[in-house]
Tab-separated table of C-alpha atoms and ligand atoms in Angstrom:
chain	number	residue	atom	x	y	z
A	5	UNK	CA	0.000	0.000	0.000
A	6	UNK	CA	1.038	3.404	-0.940
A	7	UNK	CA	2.122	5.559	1.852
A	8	UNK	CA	0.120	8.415	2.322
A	9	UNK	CA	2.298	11.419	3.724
A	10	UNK	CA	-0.266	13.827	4.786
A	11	UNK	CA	-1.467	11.251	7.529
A	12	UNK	CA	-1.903	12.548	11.020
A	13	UNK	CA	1.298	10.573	12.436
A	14	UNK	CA	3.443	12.244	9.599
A	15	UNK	CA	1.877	15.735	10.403
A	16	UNK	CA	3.082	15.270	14.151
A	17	UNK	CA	6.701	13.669	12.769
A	18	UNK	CA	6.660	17.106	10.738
A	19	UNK	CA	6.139	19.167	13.697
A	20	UNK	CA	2.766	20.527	11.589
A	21	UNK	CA	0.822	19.259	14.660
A	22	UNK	CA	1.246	19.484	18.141
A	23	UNK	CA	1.306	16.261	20.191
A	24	UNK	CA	1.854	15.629	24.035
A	25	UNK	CA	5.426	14.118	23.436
A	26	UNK	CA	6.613	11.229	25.953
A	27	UNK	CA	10.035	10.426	24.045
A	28	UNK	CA	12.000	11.129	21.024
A	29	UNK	CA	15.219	9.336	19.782
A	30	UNK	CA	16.996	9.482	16.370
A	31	UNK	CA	14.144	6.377	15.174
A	32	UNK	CA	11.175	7.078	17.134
A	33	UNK	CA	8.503	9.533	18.678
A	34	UNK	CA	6.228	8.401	21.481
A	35	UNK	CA	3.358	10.304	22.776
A	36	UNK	CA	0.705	10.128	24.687
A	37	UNK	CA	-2.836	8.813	22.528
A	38	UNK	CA	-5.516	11.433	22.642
A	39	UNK	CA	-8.069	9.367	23.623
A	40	UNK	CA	-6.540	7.906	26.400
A	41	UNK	CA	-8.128	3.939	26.369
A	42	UNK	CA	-6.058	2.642	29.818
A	43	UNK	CA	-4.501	5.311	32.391
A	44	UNK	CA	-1.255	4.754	30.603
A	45	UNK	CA	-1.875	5.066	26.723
A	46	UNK	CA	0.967	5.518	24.571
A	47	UNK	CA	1.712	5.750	20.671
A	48	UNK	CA	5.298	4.967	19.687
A	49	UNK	CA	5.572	5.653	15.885
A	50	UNK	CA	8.741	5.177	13.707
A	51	UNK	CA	10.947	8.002	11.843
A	52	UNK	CA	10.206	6.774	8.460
A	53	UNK	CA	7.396	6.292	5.869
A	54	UNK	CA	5.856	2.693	7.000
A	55	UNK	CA	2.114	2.201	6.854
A	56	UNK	CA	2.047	-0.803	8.959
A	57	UNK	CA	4.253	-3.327	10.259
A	58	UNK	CA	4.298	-5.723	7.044
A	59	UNK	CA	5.768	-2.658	5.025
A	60	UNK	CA	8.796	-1.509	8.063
A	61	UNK	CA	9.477	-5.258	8.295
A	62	UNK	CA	10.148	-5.586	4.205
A	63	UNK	CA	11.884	-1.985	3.995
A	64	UNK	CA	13.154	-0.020	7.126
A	65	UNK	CA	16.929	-0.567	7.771
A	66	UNK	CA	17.712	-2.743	10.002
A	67	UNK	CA	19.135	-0.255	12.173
A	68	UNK	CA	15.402	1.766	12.576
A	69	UNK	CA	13.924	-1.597	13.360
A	70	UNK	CA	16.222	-2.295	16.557
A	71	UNK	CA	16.051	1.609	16.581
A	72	UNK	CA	12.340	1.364	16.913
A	73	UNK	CA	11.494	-1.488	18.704
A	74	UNK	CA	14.498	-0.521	21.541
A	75	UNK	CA	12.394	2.838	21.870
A	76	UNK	CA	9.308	0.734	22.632
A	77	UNK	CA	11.073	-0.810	25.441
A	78	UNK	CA	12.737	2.311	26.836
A	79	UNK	CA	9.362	3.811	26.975
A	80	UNK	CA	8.050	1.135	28.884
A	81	UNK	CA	10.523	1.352	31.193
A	82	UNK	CA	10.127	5.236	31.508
A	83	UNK	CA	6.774	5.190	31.923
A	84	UNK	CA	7.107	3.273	35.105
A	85	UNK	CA	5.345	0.041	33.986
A	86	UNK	CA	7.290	-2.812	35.375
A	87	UNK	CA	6.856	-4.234	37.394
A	88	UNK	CA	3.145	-4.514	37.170
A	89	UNK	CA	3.432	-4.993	33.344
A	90	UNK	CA	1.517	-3.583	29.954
A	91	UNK	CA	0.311	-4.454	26.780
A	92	UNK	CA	1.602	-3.530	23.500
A	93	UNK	CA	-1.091	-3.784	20.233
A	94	UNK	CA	-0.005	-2.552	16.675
A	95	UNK	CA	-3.128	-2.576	14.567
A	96	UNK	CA	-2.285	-3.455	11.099
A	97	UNK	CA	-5.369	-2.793	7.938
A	98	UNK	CA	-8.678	-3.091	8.077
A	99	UNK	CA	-9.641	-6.016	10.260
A	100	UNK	CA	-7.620	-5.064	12.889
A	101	UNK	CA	-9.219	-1.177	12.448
A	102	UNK	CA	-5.962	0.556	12.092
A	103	UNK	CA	-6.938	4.666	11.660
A	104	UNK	CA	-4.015	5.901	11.128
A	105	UNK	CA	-1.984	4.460	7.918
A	106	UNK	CA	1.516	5.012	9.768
A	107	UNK	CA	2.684	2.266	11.565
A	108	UNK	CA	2.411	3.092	15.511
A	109	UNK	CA	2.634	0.557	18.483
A	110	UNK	CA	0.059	1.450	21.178
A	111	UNK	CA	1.376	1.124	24.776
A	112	UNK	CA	-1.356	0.552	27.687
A	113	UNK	CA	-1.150	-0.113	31.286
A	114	UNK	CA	-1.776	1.168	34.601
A	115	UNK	CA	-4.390	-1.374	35.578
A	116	UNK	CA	-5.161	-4.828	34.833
A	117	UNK	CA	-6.132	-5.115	31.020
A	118	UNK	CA	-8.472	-7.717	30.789
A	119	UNK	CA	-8.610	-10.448	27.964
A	120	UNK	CA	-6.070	-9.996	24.958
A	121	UNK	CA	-9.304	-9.731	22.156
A	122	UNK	CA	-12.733	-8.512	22.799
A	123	UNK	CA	-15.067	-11.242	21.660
B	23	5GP	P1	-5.189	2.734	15.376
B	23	5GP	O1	-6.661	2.473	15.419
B	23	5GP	O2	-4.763	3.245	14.017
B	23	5GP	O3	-4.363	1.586	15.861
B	23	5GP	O4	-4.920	3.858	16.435
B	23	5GP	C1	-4.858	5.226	16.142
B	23	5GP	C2	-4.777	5.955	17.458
B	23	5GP	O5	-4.365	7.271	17.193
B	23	5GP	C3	-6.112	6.030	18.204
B	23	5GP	O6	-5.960	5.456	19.487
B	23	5GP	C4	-6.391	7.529	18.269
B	23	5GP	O7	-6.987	7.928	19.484
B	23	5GP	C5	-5.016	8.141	18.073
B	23	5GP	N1	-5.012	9.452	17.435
B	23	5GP	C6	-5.703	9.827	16.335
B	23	5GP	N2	-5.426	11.105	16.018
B	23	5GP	C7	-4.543	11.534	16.953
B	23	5GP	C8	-3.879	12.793	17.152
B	23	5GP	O8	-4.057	13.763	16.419
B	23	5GP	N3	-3.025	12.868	18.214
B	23	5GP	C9	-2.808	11.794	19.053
B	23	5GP	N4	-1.943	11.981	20.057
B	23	5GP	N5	-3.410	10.608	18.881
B	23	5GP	C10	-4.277	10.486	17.845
């Protein structure tokens, strides 16, 4: 699938939009969702153009993909989360009902999260 640049995630990447920032490294930007689903709610979104995670796996470098998925981590860790624990969901297409066509890894915790899939 085509990336589309003018998504929201690239606007905030861009600096065009304004976005409660948790973390930024050379590979990734985290910040906190704006509709908050979990008392913790976090977005950690890649430097690069990848719609989901099937098009960063085929094409990032391998150095954003440690890059990014070390970011996820640190977050975590900032955001105080261990040692209760979190979830991490990336929604990829349609039947998952990703909204945003740039790949983004949700971070939630702060209470006990119930079952992995609603039913
Ligand atoms: P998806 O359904 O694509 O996995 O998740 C997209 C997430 O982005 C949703 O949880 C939604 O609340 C969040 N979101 C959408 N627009 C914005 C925005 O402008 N700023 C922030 N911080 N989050 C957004």
């Amino acid at each position: 699938m085509a990336y589309d640049p003018n998504n929201i995630f690239a606007k905030i990447l861009r600096g065009e939009i304004p976005c409660k920032k948790v973390y930024e490294d050379d590979f990734a930007l985290a910040l906190h969702d704006i509709q908050p689903r979990a008392p913790v709610h976090v977005l950690v979104i890649p430097k690069g153009p990848y719609g989901s995670l099937t098009d960063f796996a085929a094409a990032a470098p391998a150095e954003l993909v440690a890059g990014f998925f070390r970011a996820v981590g640190t977050v975590a860790g900032q955001l105080g989360l261990e040692p209760q624990g979190y979830r991490i969901l990336a929604n990829c297409g349609s039947d998952a009902g990703q909204e945003v066509p740039h790949l983004h890894v949700h971070i939630f915790g702060g209470r006990p999260l119930g079952p992995m899939l609603a039913r």
